[in-house]
PDB file of C-alpha atoms in Angstrom:
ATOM      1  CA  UNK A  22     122.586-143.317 131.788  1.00 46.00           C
ATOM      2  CA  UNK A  23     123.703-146.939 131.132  1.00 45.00           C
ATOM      3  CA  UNK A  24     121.320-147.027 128.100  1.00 47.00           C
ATOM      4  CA  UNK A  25     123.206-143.674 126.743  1.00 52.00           C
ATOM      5  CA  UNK A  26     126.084-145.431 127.153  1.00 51.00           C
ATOM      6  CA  UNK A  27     125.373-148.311 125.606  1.00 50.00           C
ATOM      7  CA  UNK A  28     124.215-146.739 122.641  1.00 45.00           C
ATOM      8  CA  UNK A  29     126.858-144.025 122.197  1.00 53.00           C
ATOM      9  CA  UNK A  30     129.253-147.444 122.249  1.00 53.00           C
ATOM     10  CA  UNK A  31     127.303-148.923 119.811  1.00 45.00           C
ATOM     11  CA  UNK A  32     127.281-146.205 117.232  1.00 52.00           C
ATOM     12  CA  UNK A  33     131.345-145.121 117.895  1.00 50.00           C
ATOM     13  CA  UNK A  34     131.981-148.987 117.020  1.00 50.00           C
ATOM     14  CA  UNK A  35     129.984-148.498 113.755  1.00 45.00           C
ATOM     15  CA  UNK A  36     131.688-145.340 112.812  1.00 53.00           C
ATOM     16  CA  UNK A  37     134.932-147.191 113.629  1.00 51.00           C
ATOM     17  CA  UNK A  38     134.036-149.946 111.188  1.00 46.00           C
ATOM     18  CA  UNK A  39     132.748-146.989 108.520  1.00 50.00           C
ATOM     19  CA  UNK A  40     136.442-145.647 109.315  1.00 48.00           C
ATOM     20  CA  UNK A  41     138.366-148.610 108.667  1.00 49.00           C
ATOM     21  CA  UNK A  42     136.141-149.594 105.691  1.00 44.00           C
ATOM     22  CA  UNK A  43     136.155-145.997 103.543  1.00 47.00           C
ATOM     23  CA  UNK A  44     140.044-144.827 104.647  1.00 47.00           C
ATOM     24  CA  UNK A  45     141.412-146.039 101.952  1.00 70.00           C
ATOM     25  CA  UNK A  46     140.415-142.407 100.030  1.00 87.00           C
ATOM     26  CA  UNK A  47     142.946-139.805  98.940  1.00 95.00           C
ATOM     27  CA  UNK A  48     145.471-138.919 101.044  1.00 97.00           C
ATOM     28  CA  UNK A  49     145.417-135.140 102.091  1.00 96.00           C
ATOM     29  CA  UNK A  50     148.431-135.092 104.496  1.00 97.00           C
ATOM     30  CA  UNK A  51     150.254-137.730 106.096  1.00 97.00           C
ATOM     31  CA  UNK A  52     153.741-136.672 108.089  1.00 97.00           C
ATOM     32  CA  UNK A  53     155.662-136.494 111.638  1.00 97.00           C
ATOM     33  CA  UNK A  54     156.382-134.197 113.970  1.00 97.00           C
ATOM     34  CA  UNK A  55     158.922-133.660 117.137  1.00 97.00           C
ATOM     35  CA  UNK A  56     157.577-132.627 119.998  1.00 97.00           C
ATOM     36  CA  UNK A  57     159.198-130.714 122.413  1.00 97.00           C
ATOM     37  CA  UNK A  58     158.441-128.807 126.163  1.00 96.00           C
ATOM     38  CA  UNK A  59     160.110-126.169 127.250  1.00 96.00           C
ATOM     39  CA  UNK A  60     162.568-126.493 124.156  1.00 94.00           C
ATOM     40  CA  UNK A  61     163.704-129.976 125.382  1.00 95.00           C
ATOM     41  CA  UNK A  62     162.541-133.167 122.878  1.00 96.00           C
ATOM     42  CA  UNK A  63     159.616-135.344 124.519  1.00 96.00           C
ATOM     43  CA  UNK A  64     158.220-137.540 121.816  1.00 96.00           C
ATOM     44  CA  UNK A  65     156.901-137.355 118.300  1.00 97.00           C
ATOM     45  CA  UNK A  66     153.337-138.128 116.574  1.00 98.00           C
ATOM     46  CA  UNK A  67     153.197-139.535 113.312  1.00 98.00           C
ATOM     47  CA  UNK A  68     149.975-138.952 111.621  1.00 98.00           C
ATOM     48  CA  UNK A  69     147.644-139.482 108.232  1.00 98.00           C
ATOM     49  CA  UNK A  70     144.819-137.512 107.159  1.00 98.00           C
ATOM     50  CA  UNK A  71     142.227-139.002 104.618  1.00 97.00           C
ATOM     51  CA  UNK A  72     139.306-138.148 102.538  1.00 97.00           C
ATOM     52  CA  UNK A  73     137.118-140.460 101.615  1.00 94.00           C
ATOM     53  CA  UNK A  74     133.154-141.715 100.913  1.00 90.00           C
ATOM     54  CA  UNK A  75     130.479-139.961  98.462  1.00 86.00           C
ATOM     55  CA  UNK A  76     127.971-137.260  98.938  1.00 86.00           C
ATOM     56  CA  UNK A  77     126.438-137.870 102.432  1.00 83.00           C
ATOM     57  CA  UNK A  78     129.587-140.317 103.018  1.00 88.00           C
ATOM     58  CA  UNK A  79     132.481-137.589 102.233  1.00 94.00           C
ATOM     59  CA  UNK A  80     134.383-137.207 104.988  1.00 97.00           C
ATOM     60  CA  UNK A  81     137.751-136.454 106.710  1.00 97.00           C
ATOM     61  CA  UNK A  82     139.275-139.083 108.481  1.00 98.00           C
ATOM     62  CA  UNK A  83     142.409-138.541 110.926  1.00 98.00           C
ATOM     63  CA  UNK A  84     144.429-140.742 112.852  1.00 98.00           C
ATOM     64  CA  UNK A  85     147.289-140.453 114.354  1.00 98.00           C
ATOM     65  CA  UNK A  86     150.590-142.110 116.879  1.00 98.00           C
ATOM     66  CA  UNK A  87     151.861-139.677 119.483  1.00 98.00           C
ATOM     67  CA  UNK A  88     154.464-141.013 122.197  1.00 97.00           C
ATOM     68  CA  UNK A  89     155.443-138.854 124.987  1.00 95.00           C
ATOM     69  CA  UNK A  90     158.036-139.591 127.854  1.00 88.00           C
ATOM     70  CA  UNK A  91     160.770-142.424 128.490  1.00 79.00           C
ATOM     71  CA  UNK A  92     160.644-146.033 128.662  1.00 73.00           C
ATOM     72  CA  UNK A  93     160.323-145.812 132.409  1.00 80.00           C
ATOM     73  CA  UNK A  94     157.641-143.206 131.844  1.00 86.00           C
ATOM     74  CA  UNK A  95     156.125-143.774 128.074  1.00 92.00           C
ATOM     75  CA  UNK A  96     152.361-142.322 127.822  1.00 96.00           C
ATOM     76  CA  UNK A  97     151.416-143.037 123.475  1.00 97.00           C
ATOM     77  CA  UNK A  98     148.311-141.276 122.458  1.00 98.00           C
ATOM     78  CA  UNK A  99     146.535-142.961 119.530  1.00 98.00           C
ATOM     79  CA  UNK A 100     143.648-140.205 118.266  1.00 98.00           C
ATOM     80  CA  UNK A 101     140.909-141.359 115.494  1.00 98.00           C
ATOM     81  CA  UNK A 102     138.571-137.834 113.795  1.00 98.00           C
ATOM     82  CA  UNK A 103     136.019-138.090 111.765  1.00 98.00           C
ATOM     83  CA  UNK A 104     135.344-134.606 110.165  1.00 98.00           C
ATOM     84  CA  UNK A 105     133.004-133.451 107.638  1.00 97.00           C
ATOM     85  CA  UNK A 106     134.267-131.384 104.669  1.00 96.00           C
ATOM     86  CA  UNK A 107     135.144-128.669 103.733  1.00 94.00           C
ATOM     87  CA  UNK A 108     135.786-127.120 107.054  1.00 94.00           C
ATOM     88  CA  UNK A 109     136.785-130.042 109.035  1.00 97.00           C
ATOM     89  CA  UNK A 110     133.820-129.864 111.834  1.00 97.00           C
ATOM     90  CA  UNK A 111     133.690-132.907 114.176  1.00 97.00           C
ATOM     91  CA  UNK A 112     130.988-135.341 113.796  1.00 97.00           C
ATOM     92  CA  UNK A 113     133.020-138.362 115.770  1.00 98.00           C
ATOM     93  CA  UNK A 114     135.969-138.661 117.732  1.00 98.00           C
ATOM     94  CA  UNK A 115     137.678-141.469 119.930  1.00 98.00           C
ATOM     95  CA  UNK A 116     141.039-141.379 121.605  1.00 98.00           C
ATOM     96  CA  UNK A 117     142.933-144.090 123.448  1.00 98.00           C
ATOM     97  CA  UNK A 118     145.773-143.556 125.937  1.00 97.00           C
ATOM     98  CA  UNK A 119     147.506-146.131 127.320  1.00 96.00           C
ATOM     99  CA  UNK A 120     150.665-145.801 129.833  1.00 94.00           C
ATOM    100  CA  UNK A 121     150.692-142.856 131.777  1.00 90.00           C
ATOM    101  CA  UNK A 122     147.149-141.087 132.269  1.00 92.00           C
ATOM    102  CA  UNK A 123     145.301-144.307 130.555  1.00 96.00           C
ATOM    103  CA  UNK A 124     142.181-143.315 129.010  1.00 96.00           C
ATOM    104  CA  UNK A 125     139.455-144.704 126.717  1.00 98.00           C
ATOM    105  CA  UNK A 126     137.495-141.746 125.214  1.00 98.00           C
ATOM    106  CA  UNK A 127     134.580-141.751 122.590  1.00 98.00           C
ATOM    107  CA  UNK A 128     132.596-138.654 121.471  1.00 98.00           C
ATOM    108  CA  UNK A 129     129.755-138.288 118.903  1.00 97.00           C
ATOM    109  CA  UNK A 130     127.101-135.965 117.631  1.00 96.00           C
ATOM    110  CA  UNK A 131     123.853-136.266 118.604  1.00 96.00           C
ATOM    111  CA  UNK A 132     121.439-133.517 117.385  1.00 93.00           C
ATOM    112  CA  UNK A 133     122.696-130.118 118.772  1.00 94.00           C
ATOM    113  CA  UNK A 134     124.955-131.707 121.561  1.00 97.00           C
ATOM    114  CA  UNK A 135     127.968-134.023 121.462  1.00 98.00           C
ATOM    115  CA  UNK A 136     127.697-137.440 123.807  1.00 97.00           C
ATOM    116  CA  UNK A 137     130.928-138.653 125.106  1.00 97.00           C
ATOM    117  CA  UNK A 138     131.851-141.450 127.839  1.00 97.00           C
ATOM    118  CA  UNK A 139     135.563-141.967 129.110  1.00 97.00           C
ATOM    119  CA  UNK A 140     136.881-144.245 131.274  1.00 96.00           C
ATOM    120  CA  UNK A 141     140.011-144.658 132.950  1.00 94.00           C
ATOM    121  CA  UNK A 142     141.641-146.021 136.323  1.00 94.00           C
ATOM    122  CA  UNK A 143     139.299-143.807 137.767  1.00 91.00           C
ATOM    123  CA  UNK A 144     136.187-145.487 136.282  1.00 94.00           C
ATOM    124  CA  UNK A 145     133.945-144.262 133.670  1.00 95.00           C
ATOM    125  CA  UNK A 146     132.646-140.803 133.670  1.00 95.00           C
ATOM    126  CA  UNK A 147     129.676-139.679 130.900  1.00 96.00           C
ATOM    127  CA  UNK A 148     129.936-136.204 129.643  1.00 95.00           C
ATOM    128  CA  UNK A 149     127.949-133.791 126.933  1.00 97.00           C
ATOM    129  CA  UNK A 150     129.365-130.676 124.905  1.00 97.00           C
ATOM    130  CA  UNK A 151     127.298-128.245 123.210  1.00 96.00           C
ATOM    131  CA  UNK A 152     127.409-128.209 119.721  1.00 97.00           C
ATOM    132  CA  UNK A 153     127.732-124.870 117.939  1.00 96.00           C
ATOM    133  CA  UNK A 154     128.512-124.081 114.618  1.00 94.00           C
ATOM    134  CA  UNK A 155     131.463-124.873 113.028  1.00 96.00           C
ATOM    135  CA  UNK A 156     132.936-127.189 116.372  1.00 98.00           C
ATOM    136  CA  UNK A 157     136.479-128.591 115.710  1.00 98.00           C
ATOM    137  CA  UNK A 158     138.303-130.760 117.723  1.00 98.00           C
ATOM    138  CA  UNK A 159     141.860-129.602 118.981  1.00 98.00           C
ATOM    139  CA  UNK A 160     142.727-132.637 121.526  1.00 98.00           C
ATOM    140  CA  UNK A 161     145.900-131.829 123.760  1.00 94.00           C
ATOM    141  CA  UNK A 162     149.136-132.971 122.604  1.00 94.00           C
ATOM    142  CA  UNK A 163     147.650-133.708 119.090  1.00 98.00           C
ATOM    143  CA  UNK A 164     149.276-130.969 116.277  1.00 98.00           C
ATOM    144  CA  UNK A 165     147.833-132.498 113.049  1.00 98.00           C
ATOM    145  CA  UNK A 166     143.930-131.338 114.392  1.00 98.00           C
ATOM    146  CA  UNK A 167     145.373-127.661 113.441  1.00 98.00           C
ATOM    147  CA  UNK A 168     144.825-129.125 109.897  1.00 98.00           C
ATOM    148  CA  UNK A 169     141.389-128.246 110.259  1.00 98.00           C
ATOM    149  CA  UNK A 170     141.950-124.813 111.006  1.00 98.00           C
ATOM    150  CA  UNK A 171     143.944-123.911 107.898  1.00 97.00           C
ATOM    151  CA  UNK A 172     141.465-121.368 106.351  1.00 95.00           C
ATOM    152  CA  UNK A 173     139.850-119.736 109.492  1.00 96.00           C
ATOM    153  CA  UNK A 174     139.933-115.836 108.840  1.00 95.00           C
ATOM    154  CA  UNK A 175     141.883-113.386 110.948  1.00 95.00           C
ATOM    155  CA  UNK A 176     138.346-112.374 113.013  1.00 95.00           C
ATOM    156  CA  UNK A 177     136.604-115.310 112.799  1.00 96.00           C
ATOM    157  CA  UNK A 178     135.405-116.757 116.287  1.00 97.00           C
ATOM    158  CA  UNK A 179     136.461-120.874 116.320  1.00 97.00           C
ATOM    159  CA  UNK A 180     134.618-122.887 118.777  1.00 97.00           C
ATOM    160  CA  UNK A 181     136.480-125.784 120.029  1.00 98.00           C
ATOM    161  CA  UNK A 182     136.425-128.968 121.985  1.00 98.00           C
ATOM    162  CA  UNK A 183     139.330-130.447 123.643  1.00 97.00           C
ATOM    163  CA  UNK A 184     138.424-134.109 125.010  1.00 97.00           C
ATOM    164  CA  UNK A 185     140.927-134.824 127.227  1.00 96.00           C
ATOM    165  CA  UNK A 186     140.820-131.799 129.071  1.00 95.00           C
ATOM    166  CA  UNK A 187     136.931-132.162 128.672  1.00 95.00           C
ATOM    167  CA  UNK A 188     136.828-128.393 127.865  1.00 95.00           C
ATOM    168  CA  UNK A 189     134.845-126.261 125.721  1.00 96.00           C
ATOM    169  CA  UNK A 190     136.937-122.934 124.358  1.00 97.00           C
ATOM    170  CA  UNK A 191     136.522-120.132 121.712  1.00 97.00           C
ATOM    171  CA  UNK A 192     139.218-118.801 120.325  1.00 98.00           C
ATOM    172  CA  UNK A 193     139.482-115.637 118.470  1.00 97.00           C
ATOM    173  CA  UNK A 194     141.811-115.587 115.413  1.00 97.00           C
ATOM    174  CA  UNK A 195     143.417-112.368 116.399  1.00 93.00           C
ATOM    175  CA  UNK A 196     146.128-112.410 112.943  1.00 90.00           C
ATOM    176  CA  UNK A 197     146.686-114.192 109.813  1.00 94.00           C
ATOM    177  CA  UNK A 198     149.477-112.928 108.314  1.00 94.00           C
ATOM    178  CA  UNK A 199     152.585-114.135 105.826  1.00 94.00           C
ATOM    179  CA  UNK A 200     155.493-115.382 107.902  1.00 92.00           C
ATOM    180  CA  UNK A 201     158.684-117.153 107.320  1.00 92.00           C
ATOM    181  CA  UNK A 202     159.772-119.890 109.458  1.00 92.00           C
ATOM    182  CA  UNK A 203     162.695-122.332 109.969  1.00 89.00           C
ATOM    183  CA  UNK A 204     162.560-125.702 109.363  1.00 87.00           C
ATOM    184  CA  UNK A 205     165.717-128.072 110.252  1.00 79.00           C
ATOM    185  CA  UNK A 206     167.951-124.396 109.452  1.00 82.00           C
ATOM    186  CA  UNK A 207     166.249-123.917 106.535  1.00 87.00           C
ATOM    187  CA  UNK A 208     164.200-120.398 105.810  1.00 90.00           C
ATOM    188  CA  UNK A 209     160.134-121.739 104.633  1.00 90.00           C
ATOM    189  CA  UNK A 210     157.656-119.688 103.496  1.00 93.00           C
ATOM    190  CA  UNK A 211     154.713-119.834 105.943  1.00 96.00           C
ATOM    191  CA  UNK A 212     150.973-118.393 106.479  1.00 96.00           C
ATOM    192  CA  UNK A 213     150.968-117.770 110.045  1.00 97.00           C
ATOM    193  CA  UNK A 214     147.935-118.274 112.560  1.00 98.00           C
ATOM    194  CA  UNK A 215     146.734-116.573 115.823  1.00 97.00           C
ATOM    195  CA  UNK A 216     144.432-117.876 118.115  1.00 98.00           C
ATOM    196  CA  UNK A 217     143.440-116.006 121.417  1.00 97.00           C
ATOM    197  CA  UNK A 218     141.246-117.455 124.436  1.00 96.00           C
ATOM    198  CA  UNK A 219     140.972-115.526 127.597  1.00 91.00           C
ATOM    199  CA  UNK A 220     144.011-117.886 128.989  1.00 86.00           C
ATOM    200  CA  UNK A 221     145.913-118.888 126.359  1.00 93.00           C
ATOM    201  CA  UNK A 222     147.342-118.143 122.484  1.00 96.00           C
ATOM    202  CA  UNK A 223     148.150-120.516 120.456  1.00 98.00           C
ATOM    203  CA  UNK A 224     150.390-120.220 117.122  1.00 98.00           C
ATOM    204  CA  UNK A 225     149.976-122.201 114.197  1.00 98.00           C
ATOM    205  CA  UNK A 226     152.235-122.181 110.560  1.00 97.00           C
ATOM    206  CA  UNK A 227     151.261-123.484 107.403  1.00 97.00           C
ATOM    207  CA  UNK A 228     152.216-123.902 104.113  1.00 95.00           C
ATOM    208  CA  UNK A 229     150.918-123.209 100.699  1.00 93.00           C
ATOM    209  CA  UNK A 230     149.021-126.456 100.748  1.00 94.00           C
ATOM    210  CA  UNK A 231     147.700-125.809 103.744  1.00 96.00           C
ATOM    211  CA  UNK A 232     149.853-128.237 105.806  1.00 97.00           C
ATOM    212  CA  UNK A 233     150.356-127.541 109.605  1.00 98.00           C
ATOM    213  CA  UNK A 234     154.359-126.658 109.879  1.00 97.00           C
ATOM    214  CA  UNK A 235     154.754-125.473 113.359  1.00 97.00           C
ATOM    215  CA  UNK A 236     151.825-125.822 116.771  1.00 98.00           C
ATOM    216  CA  UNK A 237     153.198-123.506 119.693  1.00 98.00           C
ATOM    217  CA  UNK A 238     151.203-123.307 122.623  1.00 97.00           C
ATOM    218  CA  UNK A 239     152.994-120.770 124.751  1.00 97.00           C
ATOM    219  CA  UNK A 240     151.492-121.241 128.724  1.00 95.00           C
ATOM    220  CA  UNK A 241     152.627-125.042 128.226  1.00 95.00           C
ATOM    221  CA  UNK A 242     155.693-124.751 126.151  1.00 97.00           C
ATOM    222  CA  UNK A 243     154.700-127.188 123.919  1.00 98.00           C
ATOM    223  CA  UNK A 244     156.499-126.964 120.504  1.00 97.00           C
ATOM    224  CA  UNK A 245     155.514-129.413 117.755  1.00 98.00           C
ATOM    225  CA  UNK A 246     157.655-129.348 114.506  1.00 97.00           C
ATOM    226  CA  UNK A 247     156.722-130.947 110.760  1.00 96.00           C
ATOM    227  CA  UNK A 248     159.882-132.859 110.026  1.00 94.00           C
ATOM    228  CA  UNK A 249     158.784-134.963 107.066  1.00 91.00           C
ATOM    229  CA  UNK A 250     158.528-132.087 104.929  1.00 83.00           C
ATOM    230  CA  UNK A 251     162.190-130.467 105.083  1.00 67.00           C
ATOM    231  CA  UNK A 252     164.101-131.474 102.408  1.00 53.00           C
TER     232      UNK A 252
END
């Protein structure tokens, strides 16, 4: 186990140099959002999403700043995706949380499985995910990963990895339908999302461009809202 480690180390620090070399590609959404629980404010995460290498090398690349809590109680949640176009399916992904709930998380593909180690106060724990077709990564607290489900069909199954939960879920995209929403009190036009689990819905808005506007996840009362984009 200490040689999969070591090697699933080695090759997340070479995709993070790959990363860090090639993000300077076009720019397919950068923004900010406020997040809220239980309709009171919490935090916000300010995000970029790039595109970027050539054939084999084309990729998505999505980082992110997310800050949740007080100064007494401050947990900031700094995510790094590497996607592969057009659909956005995972083929890296690496999260760091420091302050409350400290984690060090690293995920890659490997054949037909994802390899991931995480370690924490509570010391280092090793961990494998299936891969099926079309995986995405939707980590907790993280809105901009809904990016990468902007043209699922209303029907299609979506399977799903969530890291810091270490769960596995498929979701069902129960409706797609035209919607309106509100923005800072102003009326937006907006394609609306439905995903279903056994547990849990979750609700996701977009624009025309395929930007995420609005991520509500009912059963938690999380509520994260695009502000960059109101006018």
């Amino acid at each position: 186990m200490r040689t999969l480690c070591g090697s699933l180390c080695l090759l997340v620090a070479t995709l993070v140099l790959a990363t860090h070399t090639r993000a300077q590609g076009i720019v397919v959404d950068e923004g900010r959002f406020q997040v809220s629980v239980a309709g009171r404010e919490v935090g916000s995460e300010e995000f970029s999403i790039r595109r970027a290498g050539i054939g084999r090398e084309d990729a998505f690349f999505a980082t992110g700043v997310i800050t949740r809590g007080s100064s007494v109680d401050r947990q900031e949640i700094r995510p790094l995706l590497r996607a592969s176009p057009p659909e956005g399916v995972a083929a890296s992904y690496q999260v760091k949380v420091t302050g409350r709930d400290s984690l060090d998380f690293q995920m890659t593909l490997v054949g037909r499985r994802y390899v991931a180690v995480a370690r924490s106060p509570r010391g280092d724990e090793e961990r494998e995910f299936a891969a099926h077709e079309g995986t995405r990564v939707l980590d907790r607290d993280v809105a901009h990963h809904y990016y990468f489900l902007r043209d699922v069909r209303e029907g299609e199954k979506v399977h799903v990895i969530e890291p810091r939960t270490r769960s596995q879920i498929t979701f069902s995209v129960e409706r797609r339908t035209e919607d309106e929403i509100q923005l800072a009190g102003r009326t937006t036009p907006a394609r609306r999302i439905e995903l279903h689990a056994p547990e849990e819905t979750r609700i996701v808005w977009y624009d025309r461009l395929g930007r995420v506007l609005r991520v509500e996840i009912p059963a938690l009362g999380y509520t994260a809202e695009r502000l960059d984009l109101v006018g």
